[in-house]
Amino acid sequence: KQEVTQIPAALSVPEGENLVLNCSFTDSAIYNLQWFRQDPGKGLTSLLLIQSSQREQTSGRLNASLDKSSGRSTLYIAASQPGDSATYLCAVRLINTGTASKLTFGTGTRLQVTL
Amino acid sequence: DAGITQSPRYKITETGRQVTLMCHQTWSHSYMFWYRQDLGHGLRLIYYSAAADITDKGEVPDGYVVSRSKTENFPLTLESATRSQTSVYFCASSGDTSYGYTFGSGTRLTVV
């Protein structure tokens, strides 16, 4: 069974710091990995999608890397801002088990960026 | 507007009542999914669908029923609501396996 773990579970940093969130998964038979952001009481917003054949994806201050062979992904946030405060979830899309390929979610990292 | 919409946003119902949560997407995505999110459990898959008339159970299907007669709609029905089904429910859709998932805004359901 695929297990997805995120470290750390919570993180507090001062504004302006660069930071790294980690995601590890146990089964490398994946189509892709997706990073989401969730604000309190809100839905999930997709940040980055990395295909299994790719090494990294970038969007603005965000950069996500994928090392499928070691079962690891990192989300790098540059020059953090208070507006980045949220819970960050990684999810891997499993190669078909059943009638559809499904996402398995990590446990999440709760990020707080302080002034 | 294009996207994925869930309704209602909030719902309070009594134990034993039947309630249906709606999910509609405008992209003609093949895949649709229902998750519930609870403190301490994260996101758990309830049911999913690979296409119209094809549905399958996820991790926590007991007490729920789904149907998918049209590609764009994927309603989730609680046949006889229980307090343990108080949760936030998210619907998601996706194109083929190279696509990411897009989530709806969620339905906060309270069973009293």
Short mmCIF file of C-alpha atoms in Angstrom, two decimals:
data_model
loop_
_atom_site.label_atom_id
_atom_site.label_comp_id
_atom_site.label_asym_id
_atom_site.label_seq_id
_atom_site.Cartn_x
_atom_site.Cartn_y
_atom_site.Cartn_z
CA LYS A 1 0.00 0.00 0.00
CA GLN A 2 1.31 3.40 -0.99
CA GLU A 3 2.23 5.59 1.98
CA VAL A 4 3.01 9.27 1.61
CA THR A 5 4.75 11.14 4.41
CA GLN A 6 5.46 14.82 4.76
CA ILE A 7 8.09 16.33 6.98
CA PRO A 8 7.92 18.53 8.94
CA ALA A 9 4.31 18.40 10.09
CA ALA A 10 4.43 22.07 11.02
CA LEU A 11 6.84 24.87 10.33
CA SER A 12 7.06 28.50 11.41
CA VAL A 13 9.47 30.85 9.66
CA PRO A 14 10.01 34.61 9.54
CA GLU A 15 9.05 36.45 6.41
CA GLY A 16 11.68 36.44 3.69
CA GLU A 17 13.16 33.05 4.46
CA ASN A 18 13.58 30.37 1.82
CA LEU A 19 12.15 27.05 2.91
CA VAL A 20 11.86 23.44 1.84
CA LEU A 21 8.97 21.07 2.42
CA ASN A 22 9.58 17.36 2.05
CA CYS A 23 7.43 14.56 0.75
CA SER A 24 8.33 10.87 0.60
CA PHE A 25 6.42 7.95 -0.87
CA THR A 26 6.94 4.22 -0.69
CA ASP A 27 5.88 3.01 -4.14
CA SER A 28 7.57 4.52 -7.18
CA ALA A 29 4.91 3.22 -9.61
CA ILE A 30 3.33 6.60 -10.09
CA TYR A 31 2.13 8.67 -13.03
CA ASN A 32 2.82 12.00 -11.38
CA LEU A 33 3.04 13.96 -8.15
CA GLN A 34 1.01 17.04 -7.34
CA TRP A 35 1.50 19.72 -4.68
CA PHE A 36 -1.55 21.45 -3.26
CA ARG A 37 -2.17 24.33 -0.93
CA GLN A 38 -5.11 24.45 1.46
CA ASP A 39 -6.11 27.52 3.42
CA PRO A 40 -8.14 27.02 6.62
CA GLY A 41 -11.75 26.19 5.81
CA LYS A 42 -11.08 26.21 2.09
CA GLY A 43 -10.58 23.74 -0.73
CA LEU A 44 -7.38 22.46 -2.30
CA THR A 45 -5.56 24.60 -4.81
CA SER A 46 -3.14 22.90 -7.16
CA LEU A 47 0.32 24.46 -7.14
CA LEU A 48 2.51 22.22 -9.26
CA LEU A 49 2.21 18.95 -11.15
CA ILE A 50 5.31 16.89 -11.92
CA GLN A 51 5.11 13.96 -14.31
CA SER A 52 7.04 10.82 -13.37
CA SER A 53 9.47 11.47 -16.24
CA GLN A 54 10.25 15.01 -15.06
CA ARG A 55 12.75 16.17 -12.46
CA GLU A 56 11.26 19.52 -11.52
CA GLN A 57 8.62 22.15 -12.15
CA THR A 58 8.65 25.84 -11.38
CA SER A 59 5.93 28.42 -10.89
CA GLY A 60 6.92 31.86 -9.65
CA ARG A 61 8.56 31.50 -6.23
CA LEU A 62 7.76 27.81 -6.08
CA ASN A 63 9.95 24.99 -7.31
CA ALA A 64 9.13 21.32 -6.91
CA SER A 65 11.54 18.48 -7.57
CA LEU A 66 10.91 14.78 -7.99
CA ASP A 67 13.28 11.86 -7.49
CA LYS A 68 11.11 8.88 -8.28
CA SER A 69 13.81 6.29 -7.68
CA SER A 70 14.29 7.39 -4.08
CA GLY A 71 10.61 8.18 -3.53
CA ARG A 72 11.12 11.84 -2.68
CA SER A 73 9.84 15.24 -3.67
CA THR A 74 10.61 18.66 -2.30
CA LEU A 75 8.73 21.93 -2.56
CA TYR A 76 10.99 24.95 -2.36
CA ILE A 77 9.42 28.30 -1.53
CA ALA A 78 11.62 31.32 -2.10
CA ALA A 79 11.36 34.57 -0.15
CA SER A 80 8.40 33.45 1.93
CA GLN A 81 5.52 35.85 2.64
CA PRO A 82 2.75 35.84 5.25
CA GLY A 83 0.31 35.04 2.44
CA ASP A 84 2.11 31.71 2.01
CA SER A 85 0.75 30.56 5.36
CA ALA A 86 -1.36 27.48 4.68
CA THR A 87 -1.23 23.70 4.77
CA TYR A 88 0.73 22.14 1.93
CA LEU A 89 -0.17 18.67 0.71
CA CYS A 90 1.65 16.43 -1.70
CA ALA A 91 -0.17 13.65 -3.50
CA VAL A 92 1.00 10.88 -5.80
CA ARG A 93 -1.11 9.47 -8.61
CA LEU A 94 -0.80 5.73 -8.54
CA ILE A 95 -0.50 3.60 -11.63
CA ASN A 96 -3.89 2.02 -12.09
CA THR A 97 -5.23 -0.02 -9.27
CA GLY A 98 -8.86 -0.72 -9.97
CA THR A 99 -10.73 1.18 -12.66
CA ALA A 100 -8.98 4.51 -12.20
CA SER A 101 -5.63 5.82 -11.09
CA LYS A 102 -6.10 7.47 -7.71
CA LEU A 103 -4.31 10.08 -5.66
CA THR A 104 -2.78 9.17 -2.34
CA PHE A 105 -2.28 12.20 -0.13
CA GLY A 106 0.47 12.98 2.28
CA THR A 107 -0.10 14.01 5.85
CA GLY A 108 0.49 17.71 5.15
CA THR A 109 2.81 20.44 6.39
CA ARG A 110 1.24 23.39 8.17
CA LEU A 111 3.27 26.48 7.34
CA GLN A 112 3.14 29.78 9.18
CA VAL A 113 5.12 32.74 7.92
CA THR A 114 5.46 35.47 10.53
CA LEU A 115 6.10 39.17 10.10
CA ASP B 1 -18.18 29.25 -16.09
CA ALA B 2 -15.76 26.41 -16.60
CA GLY B 3 -14.75 24.51 -13.53
CA ILE B 4 -15.92 22.12 -10.90
CA THR B 5 -18.73 23.14 -8.61
CA GLN B 6 -20.15 21.55 -5.52
CA SER B 7 -23.50 22.19 -3.91
CA PRO B 8 -24.60 22.94 -1.34
CA ARG B 9 -21.65 24.66 0.37
CA TYR B 10 -23.10 23.99 3.81
CA LYS B 11 -25.70 21.46 4.91
CA ILE B 12 -27.16 20.52 8.26
CA THR B 13 -29.24 17.36 8.37
CA GLU B 14 -30.70 15.06 10.96
CA THR B 15 -29.59 11.53 11.73
CA GLY B 16 -31.35 9.03 9.52
CA ARG B 17 -32.19 11.39 6.69
CA GLN B 18 -31.05 10.90 3.14
CA VAL B 19 -28.91 13.68 1.73
CA THR B 20 -27.31 14.17 -1.68
CA LEU B 21 -24.23 16.23 -2.37
CA MET B 22 -23.85 17.44 -5.92
CA CYS B 23 -20.73 17.75 -8.05
CA HIS B 24 -20.62 19.16 -11.58
CA GLN B 25 -17.64 19.69 -13.88
CA THR B 26 -17.55 21.41 -17.25
CA TRP B 27 -14.37 19.94 -18.75
CA SER B 28 -15.77 16.53 -19.72
CA HIS B 29 -13.09 14.94 -17.56
CA SER B 30 -13.31 11.15 -17.47
CA TYR B 31 -12.35 10.73 -13.86
CA MET B 32 -14.25 12.01 -10.87
CA PHE B 33 -13.69 11.41 -7.17
CA TRP B 34 -15.27 12.00 -3.79
CA TYR B 35 -13.13 12.56 -0.70
CA ARG B 36 -13.95 13.37 2.87
CA GLN B 37 -11.60 15.36 5.09
CA ASP B 38 -11.56 14.98 8.85
CA LEU B 39 -9.15 16.17 11.50
CA GLY B 40 -6.69 13.43 12.27
CA HIS B 41 -7.53 11.43 9.15
CA GLY B 42 -6.64 13.74 6.31
CA LEU B 43 -8.28 13.16 2.96
CA ARG B 44 -9.89 9.78 2.42
CA LEU B 45 -11.33 8.50 -0.84
CA ILE B 46 -14.99 7.48 -0.69
CA TYR B 47 -15.86 6.60 -4.29
CA TYR B 48 -14.48 7.28 -7.72
CA SER B 49 -15.53 6.96 -11.31
CA ALA B 50 -13.49 6.36 -14.47
CA ALA B 51 -16.35 7.26 -16.85
CA ALA B 52 -20.10 7.48 -17.04
CA ASP B 53 -21.68 4.35 -15.59
CA ILE B 54 -18.35 3.14 -14.14
CA THR B 55 -17.93 3.63 -10.41
CA ASP B 56 -15.79 1.97 -7.78
CA LYS B 57 -15.30 1.99 -4.03
CA GLY B 58 -12.51 3.86 -2.32
CA GLU B 59 -11.22 3.50 1.23
CA VAL B 60 -14.38 4.47 3.13
CA PRO B 61 -17.48 3.68 1.01
CA ASP B 62 -19.82 2.37 3.70
CA GLY B 63 -23.00 4.40 4.04
CA TYR B 64 -22.54 6.20 0.72
CA VAL B 65 -23.94 5.66 -2.74
CA VAL B 66 -22.85 7.24 -6.02
CA SER B 67 -24.08 7.31 -9.56
CA ARG B 68 -22.73 8.72 -12.78
CA SER B 69 -25.29 8.71 -15.55
CA LYS B 70 -23.66 11.75 -17.23
CA THR B 71 -19.96 12.50 -17.56
CA GLU B 72 -20.28 15.93 -15.96
CA ASN B 73 -22.19 14.96 -12.81
CA PHE B 74 -21.18 12.77 -9.91
CA PRO B 75 -23.62 12.99 -6.99
CA LEU B 76 -22.85 11.46 -3.61
CA THR B 77 -25.78 10.22 -1.51
CA LEU B 78 -25.78 9.43 2.16
CA GLU B 79 -28.58 6.92 2.42
CA SER B 80 -29.21 7.31 6.15
CA ALA B 81 -26.98 9.98 7.62
CA THR B 82 -25.07 9.30 10.82
CA ARG B 83 -23.13 11.68 13.07
CA SER B 84 -19.89 10.01 12.02
CA GLN B 85 -20.54 11.33 8.51
CA THR B 86 -20.17 14.90 9.72
CA SER B 87 -17.26 16.06 7.60
CA VAL B 88 -16.09 18.24 4.76
CA TYR B 89 -16.65 16.57 1.41
CA PHE B 90 -14.57 17.35 -1.65
CA CYS B 91 -15.24 16.38 -5.20
CA ALA B 92 -12.42 16.28 -7.75
CA SER B 93 -12.03 15.61 -11.44
CA SER B 94 -9.18 14.77 -13.77
CA GLY B 95 -8.48 14.10 -17.39
CA ASP B 96 -6.25 11.19 -18.32
CA THR B 97 -3.38 10.00 -16.16
CA SER B 98 -1.06 12.82 -17.23
CA TYR B 99 -3.41 15.41 -15.80
CA GLY B 100 -3.57 16.66 -12.26
CA TYR B 101 -6.66 16.71 -10.11
CA THR B 102 -8.85 19.78 -9.73
CA PHE B 103 -10.91 20.05 -6.58
CA GLY B 104 -14.22 21.69 -5.87
CA SER B 105 -14.67 24.12 -2.98
CA GLY B 106 -16.17 21.48 -0.72
CA THR B 107 -19.41 20.86 1.14
CA ARG B 108 -19.40 21.13 4.92
CA LEU B 109 -21.95 18.61 6.17
CA THR B 110 -23.15 18.47 9.77
CA VAL B 111 -25.32 15.59 10.93
CA VAL B 112 -27.18 16.34 14.16
#
